XYZ file of N, CA and C in Angstrom:
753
model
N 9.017 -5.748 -0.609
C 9.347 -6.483 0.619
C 8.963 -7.958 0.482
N 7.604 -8.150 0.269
C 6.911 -9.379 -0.065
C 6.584 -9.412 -1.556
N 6.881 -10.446 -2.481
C 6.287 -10.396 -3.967
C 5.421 -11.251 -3.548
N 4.166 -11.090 -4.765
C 2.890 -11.165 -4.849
C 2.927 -12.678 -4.492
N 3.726 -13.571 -5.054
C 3.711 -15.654 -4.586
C 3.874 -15.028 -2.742
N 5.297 -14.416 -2.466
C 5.206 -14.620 -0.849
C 4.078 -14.205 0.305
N 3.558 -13.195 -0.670
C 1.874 -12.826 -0.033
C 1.335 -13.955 -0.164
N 0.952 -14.345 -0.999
C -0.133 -15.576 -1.357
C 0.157 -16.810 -0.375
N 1.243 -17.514 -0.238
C 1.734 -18.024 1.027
C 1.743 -18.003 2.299
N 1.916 -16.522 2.421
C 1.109 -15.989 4.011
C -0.193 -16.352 4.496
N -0.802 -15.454 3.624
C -2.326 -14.923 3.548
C -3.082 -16.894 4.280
N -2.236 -17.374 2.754
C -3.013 -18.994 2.713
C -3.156 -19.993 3.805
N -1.277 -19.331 4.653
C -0.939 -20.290 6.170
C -2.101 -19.246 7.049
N -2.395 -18.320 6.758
C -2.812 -17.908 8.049
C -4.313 -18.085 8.024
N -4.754 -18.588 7.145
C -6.705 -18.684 6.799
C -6.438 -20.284 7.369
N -4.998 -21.284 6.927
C -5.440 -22.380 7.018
C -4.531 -23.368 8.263
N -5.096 -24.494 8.654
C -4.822 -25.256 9.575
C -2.981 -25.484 8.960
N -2.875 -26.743 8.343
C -2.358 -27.231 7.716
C -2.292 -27.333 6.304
N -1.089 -26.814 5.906
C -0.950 -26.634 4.357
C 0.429 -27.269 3.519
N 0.033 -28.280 2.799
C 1.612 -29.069 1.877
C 2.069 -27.996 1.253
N 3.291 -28.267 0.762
C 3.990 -27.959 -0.467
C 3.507 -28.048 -1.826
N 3.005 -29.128 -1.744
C 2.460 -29.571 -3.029
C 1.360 -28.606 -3.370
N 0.480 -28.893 -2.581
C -0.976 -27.800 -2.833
C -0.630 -26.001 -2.779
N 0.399 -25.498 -2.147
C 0.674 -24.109 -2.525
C 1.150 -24.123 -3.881
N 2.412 -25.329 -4.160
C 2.880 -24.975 -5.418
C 1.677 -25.007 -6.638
N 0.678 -25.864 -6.747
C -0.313 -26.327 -7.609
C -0.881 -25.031 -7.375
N -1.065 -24.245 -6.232
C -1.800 -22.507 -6.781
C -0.994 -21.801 -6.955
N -0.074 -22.094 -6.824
C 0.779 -20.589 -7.589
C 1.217 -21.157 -9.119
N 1.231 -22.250 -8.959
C 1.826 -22.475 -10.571
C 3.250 -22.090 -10.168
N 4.287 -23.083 -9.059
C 5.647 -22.735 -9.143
C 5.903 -24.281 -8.584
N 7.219 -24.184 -8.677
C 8.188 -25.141 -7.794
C 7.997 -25.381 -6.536
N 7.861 -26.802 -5.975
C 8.151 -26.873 -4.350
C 9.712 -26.654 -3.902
N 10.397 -26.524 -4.216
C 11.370 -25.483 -4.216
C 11.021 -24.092 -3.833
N 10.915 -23.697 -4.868
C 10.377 -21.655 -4.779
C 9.314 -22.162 -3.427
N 8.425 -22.750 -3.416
C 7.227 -22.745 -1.831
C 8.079 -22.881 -1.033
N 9.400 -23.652 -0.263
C 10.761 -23.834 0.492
C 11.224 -22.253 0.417
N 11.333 -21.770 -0.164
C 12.458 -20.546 -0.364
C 11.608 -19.710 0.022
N 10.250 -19.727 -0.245
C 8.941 -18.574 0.459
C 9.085 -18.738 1.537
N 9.051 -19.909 1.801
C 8.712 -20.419 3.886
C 10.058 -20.259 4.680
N 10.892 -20.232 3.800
C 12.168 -19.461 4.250
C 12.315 -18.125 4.404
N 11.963 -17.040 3.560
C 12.042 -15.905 3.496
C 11.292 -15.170 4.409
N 10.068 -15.907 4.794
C 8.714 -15.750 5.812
C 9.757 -15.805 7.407
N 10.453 -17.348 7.057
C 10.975 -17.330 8.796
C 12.026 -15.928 8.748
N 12.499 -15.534 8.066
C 13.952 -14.581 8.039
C 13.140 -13.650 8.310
N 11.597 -13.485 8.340
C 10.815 -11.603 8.555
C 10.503 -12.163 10.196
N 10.460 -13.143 10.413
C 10.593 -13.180 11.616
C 9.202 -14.589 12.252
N 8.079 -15.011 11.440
C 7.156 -15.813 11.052
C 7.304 -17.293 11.886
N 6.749 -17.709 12.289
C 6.882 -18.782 13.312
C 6.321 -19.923 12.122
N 7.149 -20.613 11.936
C 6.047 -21.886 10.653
C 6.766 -23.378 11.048
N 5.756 -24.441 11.808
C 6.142 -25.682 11.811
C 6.399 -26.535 10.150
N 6.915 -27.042 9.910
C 6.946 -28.340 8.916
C 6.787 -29.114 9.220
N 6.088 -30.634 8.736
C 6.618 -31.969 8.557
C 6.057 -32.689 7.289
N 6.819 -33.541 7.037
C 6.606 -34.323 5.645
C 5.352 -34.688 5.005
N 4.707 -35.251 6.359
C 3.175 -35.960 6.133
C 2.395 -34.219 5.768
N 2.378 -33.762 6.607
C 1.571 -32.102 6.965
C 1.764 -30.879 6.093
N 2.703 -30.805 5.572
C 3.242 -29.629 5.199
C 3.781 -28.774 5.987
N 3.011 -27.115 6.214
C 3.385 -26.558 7.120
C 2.325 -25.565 7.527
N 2.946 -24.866 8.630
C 1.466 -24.316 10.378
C 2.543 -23.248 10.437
N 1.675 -22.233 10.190
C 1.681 -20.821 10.739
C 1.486 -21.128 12.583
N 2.615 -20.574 13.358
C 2.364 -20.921 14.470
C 2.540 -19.517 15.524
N 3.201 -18.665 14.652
C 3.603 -17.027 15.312
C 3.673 -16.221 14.229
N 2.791 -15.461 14.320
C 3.370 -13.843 13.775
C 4.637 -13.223 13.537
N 5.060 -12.543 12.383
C 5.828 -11.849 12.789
C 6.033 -10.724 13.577
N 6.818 -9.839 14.529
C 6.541 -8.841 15.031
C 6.102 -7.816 14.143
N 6.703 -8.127 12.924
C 6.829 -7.157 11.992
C 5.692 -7.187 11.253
N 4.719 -7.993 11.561
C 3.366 -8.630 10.661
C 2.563 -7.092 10.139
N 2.242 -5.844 11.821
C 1.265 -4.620 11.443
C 2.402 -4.000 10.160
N 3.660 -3.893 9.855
C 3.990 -3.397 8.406
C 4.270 -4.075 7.359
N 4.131 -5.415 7.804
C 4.590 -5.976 6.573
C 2.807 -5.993 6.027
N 1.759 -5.670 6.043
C 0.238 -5.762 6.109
C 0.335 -4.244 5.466
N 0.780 -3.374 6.183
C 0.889 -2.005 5.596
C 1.444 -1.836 4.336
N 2.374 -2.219 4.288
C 3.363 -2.088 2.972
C 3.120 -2.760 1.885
N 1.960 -4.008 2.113
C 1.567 -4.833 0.755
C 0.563 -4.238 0.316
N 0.062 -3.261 0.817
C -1.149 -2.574 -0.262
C -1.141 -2.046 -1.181
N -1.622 -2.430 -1.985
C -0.715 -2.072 -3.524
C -1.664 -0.192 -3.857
N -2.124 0.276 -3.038
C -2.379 1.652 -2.829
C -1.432 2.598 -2.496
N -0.536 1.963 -1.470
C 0.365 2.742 -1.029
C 1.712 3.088 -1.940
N 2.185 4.478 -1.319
C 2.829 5.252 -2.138
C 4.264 4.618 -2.444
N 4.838 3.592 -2.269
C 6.165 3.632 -2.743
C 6.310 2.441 -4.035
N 7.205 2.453 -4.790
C 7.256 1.560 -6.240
C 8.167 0.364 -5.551
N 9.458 0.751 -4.633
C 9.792 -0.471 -4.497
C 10.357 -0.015 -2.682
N 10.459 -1.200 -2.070
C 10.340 -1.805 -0.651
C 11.386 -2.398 -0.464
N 12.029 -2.188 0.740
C 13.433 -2.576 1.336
C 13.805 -2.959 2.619
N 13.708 -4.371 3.026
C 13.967 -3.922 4.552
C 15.524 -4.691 4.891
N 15.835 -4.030 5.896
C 17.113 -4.876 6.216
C 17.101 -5.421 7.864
N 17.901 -6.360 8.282
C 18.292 -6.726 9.509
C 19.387 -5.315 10.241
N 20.382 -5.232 9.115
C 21.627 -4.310 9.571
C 21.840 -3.523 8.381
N 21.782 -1.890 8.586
C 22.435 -1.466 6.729
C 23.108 -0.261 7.784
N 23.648 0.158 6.643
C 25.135 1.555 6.776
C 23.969 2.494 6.989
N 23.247 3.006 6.560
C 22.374 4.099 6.304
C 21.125 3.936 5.414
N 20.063 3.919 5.687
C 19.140 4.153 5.148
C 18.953 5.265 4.365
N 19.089 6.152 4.819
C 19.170 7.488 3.206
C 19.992 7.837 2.792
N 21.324 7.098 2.463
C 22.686 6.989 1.642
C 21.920 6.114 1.020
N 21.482 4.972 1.120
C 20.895 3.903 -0.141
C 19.554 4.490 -0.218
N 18.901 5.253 -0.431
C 17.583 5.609 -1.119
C 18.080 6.713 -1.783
N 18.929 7.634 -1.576
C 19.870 8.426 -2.107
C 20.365 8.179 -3.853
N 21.165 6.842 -3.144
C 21.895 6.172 -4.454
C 21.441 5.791 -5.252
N 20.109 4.973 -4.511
C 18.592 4.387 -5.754
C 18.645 5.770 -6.393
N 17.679 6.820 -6.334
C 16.984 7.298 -6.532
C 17.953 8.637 -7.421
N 19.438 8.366 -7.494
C 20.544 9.207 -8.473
C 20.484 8.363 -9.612
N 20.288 6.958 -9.331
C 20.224 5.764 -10.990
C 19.134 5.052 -11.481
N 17.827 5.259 -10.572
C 16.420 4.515 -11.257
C 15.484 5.906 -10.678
N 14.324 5.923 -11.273
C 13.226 6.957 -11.105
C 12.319 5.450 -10.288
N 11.251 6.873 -9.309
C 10.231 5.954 -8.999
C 10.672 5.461 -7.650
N 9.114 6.107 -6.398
C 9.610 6.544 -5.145
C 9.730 5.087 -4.127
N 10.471 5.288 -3.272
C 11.692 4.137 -2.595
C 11.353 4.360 -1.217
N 11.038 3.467 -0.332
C 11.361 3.107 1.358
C 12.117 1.907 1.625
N 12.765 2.426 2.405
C 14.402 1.740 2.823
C 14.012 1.705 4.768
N 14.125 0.465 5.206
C 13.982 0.568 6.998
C 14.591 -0.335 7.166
N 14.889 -0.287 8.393
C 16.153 -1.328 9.265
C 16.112 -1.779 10.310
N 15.895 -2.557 10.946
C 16.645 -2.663 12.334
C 17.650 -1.864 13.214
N 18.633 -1.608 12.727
C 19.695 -0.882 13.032
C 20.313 -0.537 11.541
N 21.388 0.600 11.835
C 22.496 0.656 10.969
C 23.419 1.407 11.835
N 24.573 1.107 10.998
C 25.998 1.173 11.523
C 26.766 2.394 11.333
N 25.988 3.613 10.082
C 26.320 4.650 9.869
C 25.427 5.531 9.095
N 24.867 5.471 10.733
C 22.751 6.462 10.610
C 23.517 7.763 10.475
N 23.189 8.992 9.954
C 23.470 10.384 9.587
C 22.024 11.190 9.819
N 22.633 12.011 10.733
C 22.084 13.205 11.485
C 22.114 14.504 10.539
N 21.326 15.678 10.896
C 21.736 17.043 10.674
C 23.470 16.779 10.393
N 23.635 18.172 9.016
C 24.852 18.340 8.676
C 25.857 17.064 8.794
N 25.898 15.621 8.332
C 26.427 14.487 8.584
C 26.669 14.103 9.857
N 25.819 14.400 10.648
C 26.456 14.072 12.080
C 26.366 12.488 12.277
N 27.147 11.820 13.162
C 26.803 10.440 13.680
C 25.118 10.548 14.190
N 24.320 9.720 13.543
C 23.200 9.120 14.882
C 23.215 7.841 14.630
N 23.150 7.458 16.403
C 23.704 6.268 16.545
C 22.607 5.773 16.610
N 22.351 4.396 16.139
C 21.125 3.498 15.214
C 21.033 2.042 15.984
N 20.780 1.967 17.575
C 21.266 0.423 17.934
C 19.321 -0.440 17.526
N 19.717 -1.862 17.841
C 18.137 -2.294 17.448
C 17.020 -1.547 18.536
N 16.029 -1.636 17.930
C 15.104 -1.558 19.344
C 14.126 -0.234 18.624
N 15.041 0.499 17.677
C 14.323 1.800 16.920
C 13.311 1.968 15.809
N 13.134 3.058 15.342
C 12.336 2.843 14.228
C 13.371 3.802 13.516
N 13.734 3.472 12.090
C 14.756 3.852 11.085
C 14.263 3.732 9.889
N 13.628 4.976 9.380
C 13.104 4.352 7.746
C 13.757 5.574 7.030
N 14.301 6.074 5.617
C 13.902 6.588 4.394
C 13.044 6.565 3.765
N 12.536 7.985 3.254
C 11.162 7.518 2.079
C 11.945 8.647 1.201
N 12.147 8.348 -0.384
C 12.226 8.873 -1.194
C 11.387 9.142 -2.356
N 11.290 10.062 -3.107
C 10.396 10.526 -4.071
C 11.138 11.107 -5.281
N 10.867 11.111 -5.958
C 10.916 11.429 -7.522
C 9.898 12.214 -8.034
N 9.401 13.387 -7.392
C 8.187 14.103 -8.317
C 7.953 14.338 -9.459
N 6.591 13.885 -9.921
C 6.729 13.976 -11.481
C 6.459 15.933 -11.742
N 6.249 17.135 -10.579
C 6.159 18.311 -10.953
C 6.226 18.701 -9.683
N 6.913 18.623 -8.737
C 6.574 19.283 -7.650
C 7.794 20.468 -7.309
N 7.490 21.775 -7.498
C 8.106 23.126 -6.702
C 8.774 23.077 -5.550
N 9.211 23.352 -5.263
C 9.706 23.715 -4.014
C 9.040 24.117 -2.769
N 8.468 25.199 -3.090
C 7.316 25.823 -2.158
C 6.649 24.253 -1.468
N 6.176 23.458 -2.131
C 5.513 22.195 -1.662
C 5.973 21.267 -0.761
N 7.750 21.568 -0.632
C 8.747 20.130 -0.004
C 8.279 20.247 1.592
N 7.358 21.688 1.903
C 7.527 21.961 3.322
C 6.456 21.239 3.798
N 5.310 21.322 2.758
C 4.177 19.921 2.884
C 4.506 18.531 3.282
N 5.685 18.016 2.530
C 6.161 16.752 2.922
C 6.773 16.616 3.871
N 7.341 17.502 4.512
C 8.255 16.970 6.256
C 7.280 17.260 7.446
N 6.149 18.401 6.785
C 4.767 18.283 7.710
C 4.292 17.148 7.996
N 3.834 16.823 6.777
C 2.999 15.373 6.790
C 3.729 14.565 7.661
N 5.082 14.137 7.832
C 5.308 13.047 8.274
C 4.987 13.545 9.569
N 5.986 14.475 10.057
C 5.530 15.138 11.572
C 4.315 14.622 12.074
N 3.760 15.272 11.403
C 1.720 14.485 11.671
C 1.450 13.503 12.241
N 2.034 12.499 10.719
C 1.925 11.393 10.831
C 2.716 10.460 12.463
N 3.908 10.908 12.431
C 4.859 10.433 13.527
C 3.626 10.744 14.929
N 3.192 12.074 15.047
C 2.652 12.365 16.211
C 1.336 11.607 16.406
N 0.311 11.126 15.186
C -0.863 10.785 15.315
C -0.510 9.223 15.378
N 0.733 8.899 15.309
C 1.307 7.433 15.137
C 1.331 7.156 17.032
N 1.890 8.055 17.449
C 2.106 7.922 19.107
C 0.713 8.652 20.168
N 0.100 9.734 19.206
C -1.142 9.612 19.975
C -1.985 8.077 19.667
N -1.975 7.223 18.912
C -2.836 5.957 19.342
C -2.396 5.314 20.262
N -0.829 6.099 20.908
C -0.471 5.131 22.203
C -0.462 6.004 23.161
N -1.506 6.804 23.327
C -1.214 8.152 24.540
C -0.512 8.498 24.976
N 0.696 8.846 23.660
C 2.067 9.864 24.048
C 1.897 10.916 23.342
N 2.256 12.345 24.240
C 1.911 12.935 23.478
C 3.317 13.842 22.753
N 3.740 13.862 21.381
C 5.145 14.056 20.727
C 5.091 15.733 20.345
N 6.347 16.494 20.596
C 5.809 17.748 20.085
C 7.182 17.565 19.194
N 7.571 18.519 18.581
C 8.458 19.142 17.723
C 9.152 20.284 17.942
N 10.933 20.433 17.776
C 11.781 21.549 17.859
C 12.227 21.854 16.481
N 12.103 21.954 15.572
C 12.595 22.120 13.894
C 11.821 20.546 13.588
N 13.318 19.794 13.185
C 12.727 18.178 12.881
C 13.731 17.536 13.810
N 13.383 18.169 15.481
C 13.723 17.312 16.244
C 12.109 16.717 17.201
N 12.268 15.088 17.369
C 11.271 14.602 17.794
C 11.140 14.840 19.136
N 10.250 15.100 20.367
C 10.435 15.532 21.365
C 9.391 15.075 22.055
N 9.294 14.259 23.644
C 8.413 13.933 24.535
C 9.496 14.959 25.892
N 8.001 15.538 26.505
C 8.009 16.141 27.550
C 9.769 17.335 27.227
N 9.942 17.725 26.418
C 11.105 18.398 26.103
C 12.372 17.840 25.856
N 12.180 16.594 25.685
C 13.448 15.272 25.535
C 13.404 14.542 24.491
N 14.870 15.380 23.642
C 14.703 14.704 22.222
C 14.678 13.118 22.337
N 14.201 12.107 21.632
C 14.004 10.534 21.307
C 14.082 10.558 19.899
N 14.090 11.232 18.797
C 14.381 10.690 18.087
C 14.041 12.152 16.471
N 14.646 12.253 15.713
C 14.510 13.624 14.609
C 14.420 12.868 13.477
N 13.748 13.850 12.334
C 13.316 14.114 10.830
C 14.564 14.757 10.140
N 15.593 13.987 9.184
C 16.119 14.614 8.364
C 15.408 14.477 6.954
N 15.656 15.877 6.302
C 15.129 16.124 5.110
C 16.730 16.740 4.226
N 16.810 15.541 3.199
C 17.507 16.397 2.189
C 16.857 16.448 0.808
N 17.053 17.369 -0.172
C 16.666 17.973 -1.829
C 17.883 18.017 -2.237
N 17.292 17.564 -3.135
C 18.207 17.786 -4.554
C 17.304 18.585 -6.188
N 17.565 19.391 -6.517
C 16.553 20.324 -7.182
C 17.088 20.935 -8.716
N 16.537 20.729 -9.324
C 17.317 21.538 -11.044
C 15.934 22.828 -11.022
N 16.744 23.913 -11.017
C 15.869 25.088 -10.839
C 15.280 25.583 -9.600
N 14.059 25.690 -10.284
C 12.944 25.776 -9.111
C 12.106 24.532 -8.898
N 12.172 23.490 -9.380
C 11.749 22.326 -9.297
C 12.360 20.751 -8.398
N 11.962 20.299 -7.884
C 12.709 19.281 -7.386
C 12.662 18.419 -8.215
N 14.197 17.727 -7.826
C 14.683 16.781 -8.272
C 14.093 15.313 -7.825
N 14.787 15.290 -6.472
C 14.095 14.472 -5.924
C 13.813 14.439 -4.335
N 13.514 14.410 -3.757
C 13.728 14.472 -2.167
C 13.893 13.176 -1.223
N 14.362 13.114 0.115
C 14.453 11.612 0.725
C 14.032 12.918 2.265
N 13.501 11.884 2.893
C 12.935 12.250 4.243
C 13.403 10.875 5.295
N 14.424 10.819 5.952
C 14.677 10.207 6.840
C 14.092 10.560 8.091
N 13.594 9.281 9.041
C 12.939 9.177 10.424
C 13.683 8.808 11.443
N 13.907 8.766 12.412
C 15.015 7.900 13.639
C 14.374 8.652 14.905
N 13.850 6.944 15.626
C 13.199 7.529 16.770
C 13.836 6.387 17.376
N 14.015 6.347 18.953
C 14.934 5.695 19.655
C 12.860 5.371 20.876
N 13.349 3.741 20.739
C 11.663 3.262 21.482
C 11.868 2.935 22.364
N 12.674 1.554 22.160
C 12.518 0.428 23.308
C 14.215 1.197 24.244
N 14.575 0.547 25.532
C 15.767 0.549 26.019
C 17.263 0.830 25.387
N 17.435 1.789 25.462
C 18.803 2.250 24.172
C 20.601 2.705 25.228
N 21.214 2.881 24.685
C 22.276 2.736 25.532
C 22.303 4.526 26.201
N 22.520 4.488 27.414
C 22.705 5.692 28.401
C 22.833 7.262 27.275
N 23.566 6.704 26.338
C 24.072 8.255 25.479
C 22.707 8.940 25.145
N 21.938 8.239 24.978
C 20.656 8.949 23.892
C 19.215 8.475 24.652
N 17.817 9.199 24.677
C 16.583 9.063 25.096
C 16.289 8.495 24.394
N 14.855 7.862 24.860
C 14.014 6.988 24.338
C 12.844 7.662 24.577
N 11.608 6.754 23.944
C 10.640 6.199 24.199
C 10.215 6.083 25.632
N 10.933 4.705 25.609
C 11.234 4.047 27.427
C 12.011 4.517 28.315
N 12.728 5.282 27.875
C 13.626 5.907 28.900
C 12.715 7.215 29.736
N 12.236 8.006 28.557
C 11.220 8.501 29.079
C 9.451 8.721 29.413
N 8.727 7.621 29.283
C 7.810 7.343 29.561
C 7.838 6.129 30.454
N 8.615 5.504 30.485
C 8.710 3.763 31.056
C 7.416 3.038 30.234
N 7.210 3.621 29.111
C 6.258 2.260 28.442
C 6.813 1.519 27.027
N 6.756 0.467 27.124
C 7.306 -0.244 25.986
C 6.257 -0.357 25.345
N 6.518 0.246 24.088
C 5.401 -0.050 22.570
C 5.970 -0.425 21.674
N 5.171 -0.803 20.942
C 5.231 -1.704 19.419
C 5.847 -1.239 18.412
N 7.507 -1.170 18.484
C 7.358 -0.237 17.290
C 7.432 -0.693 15.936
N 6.978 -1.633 15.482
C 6.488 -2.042 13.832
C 5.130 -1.715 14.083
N 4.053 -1.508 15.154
C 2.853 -1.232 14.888
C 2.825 0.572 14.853
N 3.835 1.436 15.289
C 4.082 2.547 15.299
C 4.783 3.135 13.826
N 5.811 2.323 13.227
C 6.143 2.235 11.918
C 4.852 1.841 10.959
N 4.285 1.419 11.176
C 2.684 0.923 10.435
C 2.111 2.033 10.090
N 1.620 2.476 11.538
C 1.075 3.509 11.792
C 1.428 4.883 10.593
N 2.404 5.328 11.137
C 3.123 6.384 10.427
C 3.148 6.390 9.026
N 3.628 4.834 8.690
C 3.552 4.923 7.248
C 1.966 5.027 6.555
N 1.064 4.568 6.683
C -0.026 4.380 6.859
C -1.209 5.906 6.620
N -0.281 6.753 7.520
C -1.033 8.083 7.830
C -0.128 8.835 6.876
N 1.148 9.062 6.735
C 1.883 9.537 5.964
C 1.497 9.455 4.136
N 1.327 8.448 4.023
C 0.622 8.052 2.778
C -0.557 8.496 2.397
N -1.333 8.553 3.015
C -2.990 9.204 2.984
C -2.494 10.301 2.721
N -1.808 11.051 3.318
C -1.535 12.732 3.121
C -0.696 12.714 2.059
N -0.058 12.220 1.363
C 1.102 12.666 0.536
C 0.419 13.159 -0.930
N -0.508 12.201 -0.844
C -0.962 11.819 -2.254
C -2.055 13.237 -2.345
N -2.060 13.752 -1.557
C -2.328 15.023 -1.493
C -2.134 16.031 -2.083
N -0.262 16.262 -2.070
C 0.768 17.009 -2.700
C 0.304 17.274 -4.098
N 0.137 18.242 -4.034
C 0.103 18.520 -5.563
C 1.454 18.182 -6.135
N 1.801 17.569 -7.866
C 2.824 17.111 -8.420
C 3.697 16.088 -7.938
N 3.154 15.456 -6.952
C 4.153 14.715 -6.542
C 3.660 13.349 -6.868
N 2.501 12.778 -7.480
C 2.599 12.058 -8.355
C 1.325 11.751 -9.421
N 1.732 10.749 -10.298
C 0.803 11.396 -11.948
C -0.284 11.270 -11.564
């Protein structure tokens, strides 16, 4: 999501008052150029940063997205490579596709997408306001018997993600459920040679903030608006602690 220079850039605006071009490029050992294209890439996650010539530049807002983009740079956590988008077709059609032509496990999240897939290909409709991730895996030995561990965990995770906001989430299969009103389901697909997996992807889609009449929310049914990059944090966060658990699922 962030390479190691666009961390270093962050980290640096946010410890300091005022910071040049010149003096980031002189610690990273790059171009004031490439420092421009960082402080660019920072405003596109969403990052509030003044410029001026004399000054450099001032961290002046957070991103909303700041509790995962903090989550996802820990170089502890379970995925090899990081993806986020404004707008995509599907999130687990492209972790899918990764993960048929490179080894080595993948999270894919969005804003929205334009052709989210439900149980048996169904439409789910993906407007902004949600939380939408893929997580894919590549086990270096993991059985089958074990895949039921991994759609647990997230469950968990999803529910201990919304108990820090005193909701309390139950489960119908891997449909997500407040007070008996789906907001948002867990697809799980495998792909397997034998008795062994191949690889697996675990898609999330929970509907938070205000969503159009067709489908529940969050807000539709609680009337509380929460955070959901600090709820995506969350999840990922707790999900990870448990995975690494799995027996075979990584070296």
């Amino acid at each position: 999501m962030l390479n190691e220079n666009e961390l270093s850039v962050l980290y640096t605006l946010e410890k300091e008052d005022w910071v040049s071009g010149e003096i980031l490029a002189e610690h990273l050992k790059i171009s004031r150029t490439a420092v421009w294209k960082y402080i660019k890439k920072l405003e596109n996650l969403g990052y509030g940063i003044d410029s001026t010539r004399k000054k450099g530049y001032k961290l002046v807002k957070l991103s909303e997205m700041h509790p995962v983009v903090k989550i996802l740079n820990n170089k502890s956590l379970c995925y090899d490579k990081i993806i986020y988008h404004k707008v995509t077709n599907s999130t687990q059609q492209e972790v899918i596709k990764h993960l048929f032509n490179e080894k080595g496990n993948i999270l894919v999240f969005a804003d929205r997408q334009t052709s989210g897939r439900g149980h048996e290909d169904s439409d789910w409709l993906s407007p902004e306001g949600g939380i939408y991730f893929s997580a894919g895996f590549s086990p270096f030995r993991l059985f089958l018997s074990d895949l039921n561990k991994m759609v647990n965990i997230f469950k968990y995770a999803v529910k201990d993600a919304f108990n820090n906001n005193h909701i309390d989430i139950d489960f119908l299969g891997n449909d997500i459920l407040i007070n008996n009103r789906k907001i948002g389901g867990i697809l799980e697909e495998r792909f397997s040679e034998g008795d062994r997996s191949k690889f697996i992807v675990i898609g999330v889609g929970i509907y938070v903030t205000k969503c159009p009449s067709t489908v529940e929310s969050v807000y539709s049914v609680t009337g509380k608006s929460l955070d959901r990059w600090q709820i995506l944090a969350d999840t990922l966060k707790i999900s990870c602690e448990n995975l690494k658990l799995v027996r075979g699922l990584f070296k």
